[in-house]
Amino acid sequence: MSSLKPLSRSRRLASILGLATALSTASAAAALADAPNVVTSIKPLQSLAASIMEGVGTPSVLIDGAASPHGYSLKPSQASQLQNANLVFWIGESLETSLEKPLSSLAGNADVVELMQAKGLHLVPFRLGNGFGPHVHEGEGGGHDGHDHDEAHAHDAGHDGHHDHEGHDHGAADHDDHGQDHEGGEEGHHHEGTDPHLWLDPENARIMAATMADHLAAADPANAGTYKANFDKLSARLSELEAGIRTELEPVQGKTFVVFHDAYHYFEDRFGLAASGSITLNPESPPGADRIREIQQRIKTDGVVCVFGEPQFEPKLVSVVLEGTDARMATLDPLGTGLTNGPGLYAELLQGIAKTMNTCLSGK
């Protein structure tokens, strides 16, 4: 009769370690398999969601690359993503105008979260007049210069961030009718109401991330602790990010600049900057000759140091605006077009905007 020899101590330890590794791998695989199917509209939101979901799953993004969110057309594969989604995070119809109908028709089984409705956001209006709106003729009134923030407000606490597509009334006060045809040109359409580029304020990013964490925890209670822990880590990083950008931009506060379109109000407001105007009133319609002349004159009279274009739009237009002026040209990217998706994109995006502004405005 044969006898079994006891395993040596080293072999027993190896067996235990191997079993622990196998269990850990199986647990991680199970977590990924059970993770909610999360779809985000734009890259900055994908980055925030990826930070919250780190270690559990990876959210996808619809509007990638250099496409503008205002007029994006979904690919068939992306329509399938929406159909299979458990959660969808977007800003709202005033930004991702083209997504409103697909979200209603394709994402019927998903929790569609309009982050512009999150509680506690600092919201600012689109700026009108004084370089940001239709030319105000003498006797027509002064318009809004965009820097009196009495109109800026924390959003109505009655909203929880969930977008009910069956009867949710956006209200004329918040959103212009962005579903109308833009072929009439810039003179026939300009942005009004609440500015939707709210992710460019890191405090708003924190609030949106908290909303994401809440909805993820509700959809996936088993990983609620991970979502909460990840949010706490992200919140700390956002505080560090804000402090670093404030230091970066302090030397160029008071310098004048013009942006391609009014997309940076939140960033300016948070970090003490103030654009003199925008080249275009509606980014989907090129400015006419009168508008270009008006901005060229503003560049001269305001002593504008820098004019910022965007990668989503034709750079030649900025060159035309700069003709006959001493202003420099640089490119700001509010969407993170060329950046790699993931948890690090959001910080990289805001740091890139700050560095570009510092470099151009200081003449480095």
Short mmCIF file of C-alpha atoms in Angstrom, two decimals:
data_model
loop_
_atom_site.label_atom_id
_atom_site.label_comp_id
_atom_site.label_asym_id
_atom_site.label_seq_id
_atom_site.Cartn_x
_atom_site.Cartn_y
_atom_site.Cartn_z
CA MET A 1 0.00 0.00 0.00
CA SER A 2 1.49 3.28 -1.10
CA SER A 3 1.69 6.23 1.26
CA LEU A 4 1.19 9.90 0.34
CA LYS A 5 4.04 12.17 1.27
CA PRO A 6 3.03 15.46 2.90
CA LEU A 7 3.63 18.55 0.82
CA SER A 8 6.63 20.58 1.78
CA ARG A 9 6.04 23.98 3.39
CA SER A 10 7.14 25.81 0.25
CA ARG A 11 4.77 23.77 -1.91
CA ARG A 12 1.88 24.38 0.47
CA LEU A 13 2.59 28.14 0.35
CA ALA A 14 2.75 28.06 -3.45
CA SER A 15 -0.56 26.22 -3.59
CA ILE A 16 -2.20 28.77 -1.28
CA LEU A 17 -0.84 31.68 -3.32
CA GLY A 18 -1.97 30.07 -6.54
CA LEU A 19 -5.47 29.55 -5.16
CA ALA A 20 -5.61 33.16 -3.95
CA THR A 21 -4.51 34.42 -7.37
CA ALA A 22 -7.10 32.28 -9.11
CA LEU A 23 -9.84 33.51 -6.80
CA SER A 24 -8.76 37.14 -7.29
CA THR A 25 -8.74 36.74 -11.07
CA ALA A 26 -12.12 35.06 -11.03
CA SER A 27 -13.48 37.82 -8.80
CA ALA A 28 -12.17 40.55 -11.12
CA ALA A 29 -13.58 38.76 -14.16
CA ALA A 30 -16.94 38.45 -12.45
CA ALA A 31 -16.91 42.16 -11.57
CA LEU A 32 -16.20 43.08 -15.19
CA ALA A 33 -18.87 40.69 -16.42
CA ASP A 34 -21.44 42.19 -14.04
CA ALA A 35 -20.44 45.84 -14.59
CA PRO A 36 -23.19 48.08 -15.97
CA ASN A 37 -22.98 48.88 -19.67
CA VAL A 38 -22.27 52.62 -19.50
CA VAL A 39 -22.30 54.97 -22.50
CA THR A 40 -21.12 58.59 -22.35
CA SER A 41 -21.66 61.30 -24.94
CA ILE A 42 -18.34 63.18 -24.95
CA LYS A 43 -14.76 62.44 -23.96
CA PRO A 44 -14.64 64.56 -20.75
CA LEU A 45 -17.67 62.68 -19.41
CA GLN A 46 -16.09 59.36 -20.40
CA SER A 47 -13.03 60.33 -18.36
CA LEU A 48 -15.06 61.20 -15.26
CA ALA A 49 -17.11 57.99 -15.57
CA ALA A 50 -13.94 55.94 -16.12
CA SER A 51 -12.50 57.34 -12.89
CA ILE A 52 -15.62 56.31 -10.97
CA MET A 53 -15.72 52.85 -12.61
CA GLU A 54 -12.01 52.08 -12.28
CA GLY A 55 -11.57 48.44 -11.28
CA VAL A 56 -15.14 47.56 -12.24
CA GLY A 57 -15.63 48.37 -15.93
CA THR A 58 -14.93 50.82 -18.74
CA PRO A 59 -17.51 53.26 -20.13
CA SER A 60 -17.72 53.90 -23.86
CA VAL A 61 -17.97 57.27 -25.61
CA LEU A 62 -20.10 58.23 -28.61
CA ILE A 63 -18.59 61.50 -29.87
CA ASP A 64 -14.90 60.79 -30.28
CA GLY A 65 -12.30 62.46 -32.47
CA ALA A 66 -12.73 65.95 -33.89
CA ALA A 67 -16.50 65.85 -34.44
CA SER A 68 -18.65 68.63 -33.03
CA PRO A 69 -21.30 67.44 -30.53
CA HIS A 70 -23.84 69.86 -31.99
CA GLY A 71 -24.35 68.01 -35.26
CA TYR A 72 -22.88 64.53 -34.78
CA SER A 73 -24.35 61.56 -36.70
CA LEU A 74 -24.35 58.19 -34.95
CA LYS A 75 -22.77 55.15 -36.59
CA PRO A 76 -24.77 51.88 -36.66
CA SER A 77 -22.42 50.37 -34.07
CA GLN A 78 -23.08 53.29 -31.75
CA ALA A 79 -26.83 52.87 -32.16
CA SER A 80 -26.30 49.31 -30.96
CA GLN A 81 -24.34 50.64 -27.97
CA LEU A 82 -27.33 52.74 -26.94
CA GLN A 83 -29.71 49.82 -27.34
CA ASN A 84 -27.57 47.71 -24.99
CA ALA A 85 -26.83 50.45 -22.47
CA ASN A 86 -27.80 50.29 -18.81
CA LEU A 87 -26.70 53.87 -18.15
CA VAL A 88 -26.18 56.85 -20.47
CA PHE A 89 -24.51 60.07 -19.30
CA TRP A 90 -24.83 63.20 -21.45
CA ILE A 91 -24.82 66.96 -20.89
CA GLY A 92 -28.17 67.69 -22.55
CA GLU A 93 -29.87 68.71 -25.77
CA SER A 94 -28.34 72.19 -25.83
CA LEU A 95 -24.89 70.61 -26.36
CA GLU A 96 -25.36 67.17 -27.95
CA THR A 97 -28.30 68.37 -30.02
CA SER A 98 -28.15 65.46 -32.44
CA LEU A 99 -28.40 62.85 -29.66
CA GLU A 100 -31.80 63.80 -28.28
CA LYS A 101 -33.86 61.73 -30.73
CA PRO A 102 -31.52 58.67 -30.71
CA LEU A 103 -31.58 58.64 -26.91
CA SER A 104 -35.36 58.67 -26.93
CA SER A 105 -35.71 55.97 -29.57
CA LEU A 106 -32.72 53.69 -28.90
CA ALA A 107 -31.92 53.94 -25.19
CA GLY A 108 -35.40 53.17 -23.91
CA ASN A 109 -34.13 50.53 -21.46
CA ALA A 110 -31.36 52.70 -20.04
CA ASP A 111 -31.21 55.18 -17.20
CA VAL A 112 -30.49 58.30 -19.28
CA VAL A 113 -28.90 60.94 -17.06
CA GLU A 114 -28.85 64.53 -18.28
CA LEU A 115 -25.99 65.93 -16.21
CA MET A 116 -26.96 69.53 -16.86
CA GLN A 117 -29.84 68.82 -14.47
CA ALA A 118 -27.60 67.66 -11.60
CA LYS A 119 -28.13 69.32 -8.23
CA GLY A 120 -25.83 72.14 -7.15
CA LEU A 121 -24.17 73.00 -10.47
CA HIS A 122 -22.80 76.50 -10.98
CA LEU A 123 -24.48 77.52 -14.24
CA VAL A 124 -23.74 80.62 -16.29
CA PRO A 125 -25.55 82.12 -19.30
CA PHE A 126 -24.27 82.44 -22.82
CA ARG A 127 -22.86 85.93 -23.17
CA LEU A 128 -24.67 88.39 -25.41
CA GLY A 129 -23.46 91.72 -26.80
CA ASN A 130 -20.01 93.28 -26.36
CA GLY A 131 -18.29 90.79 -28.65
CA PHE A 132 -20.40 87.73 -27.81
CA GLY A 133 -23.67 88.30 -29.61
CA PRO A 134 -25.41 90.01 -32.48
CA HIS A 135 -24.11 93.52 -33.05
CA VAL A 136 -26.06 95.86 -30.78
CA HIS A 137 -27.00 98.97 -32.75
CA GLU A 138 -27.27 102.29 -31.04
CA GLY A 139 -30.56 102.55 -29.18
CA GLU A 140 -31.11 98.78 -28.97
CA GLY A 141 -29.82 98.33 -25.43
CA GLY A 142 -26.52 97.29 -23.98
CA GLY A 143 -26.92 93.52 -23.83
CA HIS A 144 -25.16 91.26 -21.36
CA ASP A 145 -21.39 91.45 -21.05
CA GLY A 146 -21.14 87.97 -19.60
CA HIS A 147 -19.22 88.92 -16.48
CA ASP A 148 -22.02 90.01 -14.19
CA HIS A 149 -22.74 86.69 -12.57
CA ASP A 150 -25.97 87.59 -10.85
CA GLU A 151 -27.55 85.30 -13.42
CA ALA A 152 -25.22 82.44 -12.56
CA HIS A 153 -26.86 80.08 -10.15
CA ALA A 154 -26.91 76.70 -8.56
CA HIS A 155 -29.45 74.56 -10.35
CA ASP A 156 -32.91 73.97 -8.93
CA ALA A 157 -32.59 71.32 -6.24
CA GLY A 158 -35.79 69.71 -7.44
CA HIS A 159 -33.91 67.92 -10.25
CA ASP A 160 -32.01 64.69 -9.58
CA GLY A 161 -30.17 64.58 -12.88
CA HIS A 162 -32.43 61.93 -14.44
CA HIS A 163 -33.76 62.82 -17.85
CA ASP A 164 -37.27 61.53 -18.46
CA HIS A 165 -37.76 61.60 -22.22
CA GLU A 166 -41.50 61.22 -21.91
CA GLY A 167 -42.64 64.66 -20.93
CA HIS A 168 -39.50 66.38 -19.61
CA ASP A 169 -39.93 70.09 -20.37
CA HIS A 170 -36.64 71.89 -20.79
CA GLY A 171 -38.20 75.33 -20.74
CA ALA A 172 -37.39 78.30 -22.90
CA ALA A 173 -35.37 79.93 -20.16
CA ASP A 174 -32.70 77.25 -20.24
CA HIS A 175 -32.46 76.20 -23.85
CA ASP A 176 -32.76 77.89 -27.18
CA ASP A 177 -34.48 75.77 -29.84
CA HIS A 178 -31.40 73.99 -31.14
CA GLY A 179 -33.41 71.61 -33.24
CA GLN A 180 -34.13 74.21 -35.89
CA ASP A 181 -32.36 74.34 -39.21
CA HIS A 182 -29.06 76.27 -39.12
CA GLU A 183 -28.94 76.99 -42.83
CA GLY A 184 -30.07 80.56 -42.25
CA GLY A 185 -26.53 81.34 -41.13
CA GLU A 186 -25.15 82.90 -37.99
CA GLU A 187 -27.20 86.07 -38.27
CA GLY A 188 -30.40 84.02 -37.98
CA HIS A 189 -29.32 81.94 -34.99
CA HIS A 190 -27.21 82.54 -31.91
CA HIS A 191 -26.83 80.80 -28.57
CA GLU A 192 -29.02 81.96 -25.73
CA GLY A 193 -29.90 80.61 -22.31
CA THR A 194 -27.65 78.46 -20.16
CA ASP A 195 -24.15 77.64 -21.40
CA PRO A 196 -23.77 73.82 -21.53
CA HIS A 197 -19.92 73.68 -21.47
CA LEU A 198 -20.07 73.14 -17.70
CA TRP A 199 -17.39 70.42 -17.49
CA LEU A 200 -14.70 73.08 -17.94
CA ASP A 201 -15.25 74.09 -14.30
CA PRO A 202 -13.66 71.42 -12.06
CA GLU A 203 -16.21 72.12 -9.33
CA ASN A 204 -18.99 71.24 -11.77
CA ALA A 205 -17.00 68.15 -12.76
CA ARG A 206 -17.02 67.08 -9.11
CA ILE A 207 -20.81 67.45 -8.94
CA MET A 208 -21.33 65.54 -12.19
CA ALA A 209 -18.99 62.77 -10.98
CA ALA A 210 -20.97 62.50 -7.74
CA THR A 211 -24.17 62.16 -9.77
CA MET A 212 -22.53 59.44 -11.87
CA ALA A 213 -21.43 57.58 -8.73
CA ASP A 214 -24.96 57.69 -7.32
CA HIS A 215 -26.53 56.31 -10.50
CA LEU A 216 -23.84 53.64 -10.84
CA ALA A 217 -24.37 52.54 -7.24
CA ALA A 218 -28.12 52.30 -7.83
CA ALA A 219 -27.58 50.22 -10.98
CA ASP A 220 -24.85 48.06 -9.46
CA PRO A 221 -25.20 47.86 -5.65
CA ALA A 222 -22.54 45.14 -5.40
CA ASN A 223 -19.88 47.65 -6.44
CA ALA A 224 -21.33 50.69 -4.64
CA GLY A 225 -18.39 50.78 -2.23
CA THR A 226 -15.90 50.88 -5.09
CA TYR A 227 -17.77 53.71 -6.82
CA LYS A 228 -17.80 55.72 -3.59
CA ALA A 229 -14.09 55.13 -2.92
CA ASN A 230 -13.22 56.05 -6.52
CA PHE A 231 -15.26 59.24 -6.28
CA ASP A 232 -13.41 60.26 -3.11
CA LYS A 233 -10.07 59.76 -4.89
CA LEU A 234 -11.27 61.71 -7.93
CA SER A 235 -12.55 64.54 -5.73
CA ALA A 236 -9.13 64.91 -4.14
CA ARG A 237 -7.46 64.96 -7.56
CA LEU A 238 -9.88 67.65 -8.76
CA SER A 239 -8.93 69.86 -5.82
CA GLU A 240 -5.24 69.47 -6.70
CA LEU A 241 -6.01 70.13 -10.37
CA GLU A 242 -7.87 73.35 -9.60
CA ALA A 243 -5.08 74.64 -7.37
CA GLY A 244 -2.43 73.89 -10.00
CA ILE A 245 -4.34 75.62 -12.80
CA ARG A 246 -4.98 78.67 -10.63
CA THR A 247 -1.22 78.98 -10.08
CA GLU A 248 -0.56 78.48 -13.81
CA LEU A 249 -2.96 81.21 -14.89
CA GLU A 250 -2.38 83.81 -12.21
CA PRO A 251 0.37 85.59 -14.21
CA VAL A 252 -1.93 86.15 -17.22
CA GLN A 253 -5.06 87.33 -15.44
CA GLY A 254 -6.11 90.61 -17.04
CA LYS A 255 -4.70 89.69 -20.46
CA THR A 256 -7.25 90.02 -23.25
CA PHE A 257 -8.13 87.29 -25.73
CA VAL A 258 -10.78 86.17 -28.22
CA VAL A 259 -12.11 82.61 -28.46
CA PHE A 260 -13.53 80.78 -31.47
CA HIS A 261 -16.94 80.38 -29.85
CA ASP A 262 -18.29 81.01 -26.39
CA ALA A 263 -17.25 77.66 -24.90
CA TYR A 264 -14.95 78.77 -22.06
CA HIS A 265 -17.17 80.88 -19.82
CA TYR A 266 -17.01 78.32 -17.00
CA PHE A 267 -13.23 77.99 -17.20
CA GLU A 268 -12.79 81.78 -17.28
CA ASP A 269 -15.21 82.27 -14.41
CA ARG A 270 -13.45 79.71 -12.20
CA PHE A 271 -9.92 80.98 -12.86
CA GLY A 272 -10.36 84.75 -13.08
CA LEU A 273 -10.07 85.26 -16.84
CA ALA A 274 -12.31 87.23 -19.22
CA ALA A 275 -12.50 86.83 -23.00
CA SER A 276 -13.19 89.95 -25.05
CA GLY A 277 -15.43 88.12 -27.51
CA SER A 278 -15.87 85.18 -29.84
CA ILE A 279 -15.29 84.86 -33.57
CA THR A 280 -18.53 83.02 -34.21
CA LEU A 281 -21.89 83.24 -32.51
CA ASN A 282 -22.95 79.76 -33.62
CA PRO A 283 -20.11 77.25 -34.14
CA GLU A 284 -22.05 75.40 -36.85
CA SER A 285 -22.32 78.50 -39.08
CA PRO A 286 -19.30 80.50 -40.29
CA PRO A 287 -19.32 84.22 -39.46
CA GLY A 288 -20.09 86.71 -42.22
CA ALA A 289 -17.85 89.54 -43.39
CA ASP A 290 -19.50 92.03 -41.01
CA ARG A 291 -18.85 89.80 -38.02
CA ILE A 292 -15.20 89.31 -38.99
CA ARG A 293 -14.70 93.07 -39.33
CA GLU A 294 -16.36 93.62 -35.95
CA ILE A 295 -14.02 91.14 -34.24
CA GLN A 296 -10.96 92.56 -36.00
CA GLN A 297 -11.88 96.00 -34.69
CA ARG A 298 -12.39 94.60 -31.19
CA ILE A 299 -8.96 92.95 -31.32
CA LYS A 300 -7.41 96.34 -32.05
CA THR A 301 -9.43 98.46 -29.62
CA ASP A 302 -9.21 95.98 -26.73
CA GLY A 303 -5.54 95.22 -27.26
CA VAL A 304 -6.27 91.52 -27.67
CA VAL A 305 -3.12 89.46 -27.13
CA CYS A 306 -4.27 86.11 -28.46
CA VAL A 307 -7.02 84.57 -30.61
CA PHE A 308 -7.84 80.92 -29.92
CA GLY A 309 -9.13 78.51 -32.55
CA GLU A 310 -10.46 74.97 -32.00
CA PRO A 311 -9.51 71.67 -33.67
CA GLN A 312 -13.16 70.92 -34.57
CA PHE A 313 -13.34 73.96 -36.86
CA GLU A 314 -11.51 75.43 -39.85
CA PRO A 315 -8.23 77.09 -38.72
CA LYS A 316 -8.10 79.35 -41.78
CA LEU A 317 -10.94 81.37 -40.30
CA VAL A 318 -8.75 82.38 -37.35
CA SER A 319 -6.00 83.40 -39.77
CA VAL A 320 -8.45 85.66 -41.61
CA VAL A 321 -9.54 87.29 -38.36
CA LEU A 322 -5.90 87.94 -37.41
CA GLU A 323 -5.11 89.80 -40.64
CA GLY A 324 -3.96 93.35 -39.91
CA THR A 325 -3.62 92.76 -36.15
CA ASP A 326 -0.73 92.02 -33.80
CA ALA A 327 -2.51 89.23 -31.93
CA ARG A 328 -1.06 85.73 -31.70
CA MET A 329 -2.91 82.52 -32.58
CA ALA A 330 -3.21 79.28 -30.61
CA THR A 331 -5.64 76.36 -30.38
CA LEU A 332 -7.83 75.42 -27.43
CA ASP A 333 -9.58 72.08 -27.31
CA PRO A 334 -12.61 71.97 -24.99
CA LEU A 335 -13.37 68.30 -25.77
CA GLY A 336 -9.97 66.60 -25.54
CA THR A 337 -10.03 65.67 -29.23
CA GLY A 338 -6.48 64.34 -29.46
CA LEU A 339 -6.24 62.90 -25.96
CA THR A 340 -6.44 59.24 -24.99
CA ASN A 341 -9.72 58.24 -23.37
CA GLY A 342 -9.63 57.16 -19.75
CA PRO A 343 -9.42 58.45 -16.17
CA GLY A 344 -6.49 60.78 -16.90
CA LEU A 345 -8.06 62.64 -19.80
CA TYR A 346 -10.03 65.17 -17.77
CA ALA A 347 -7.02 66.56 -15.90
CA GLU A 348 -4.93 66.50 -19.07
CA LEU A 349 -7.66 68.44 -20.89
CA LEU A 350 -7.87 71.28 -18.36
CA GLN A 351 -4.11 71.41 -17.85
CA GLY A 352 -3.69 71.67 -21.63
CA ILE A 353 -6.10 74.60 -21.85
CA ALA A 354 -4.31 76.36 -18.99
CA LYS A 355 -0.85 75.79 -20.47
CA THR A 356 -1.91 76.99 -23.92
CA MET A 357 -3.48 80.12 -22.47
CA ASN A 358 -0.43 80.86 -20.33
CA THR A 359 1.95 80.39 -23.25
CA CYS A 360 0.00 82.48 -25.75
CA LEU A 361 -1.07 85.25 -23.40
CA SER A 362 2.39 85.67 -21.88
CA GLY A 363 4.12 85.60 -25.28
CA LYS A 364 6.41 82.69 -24.37
#
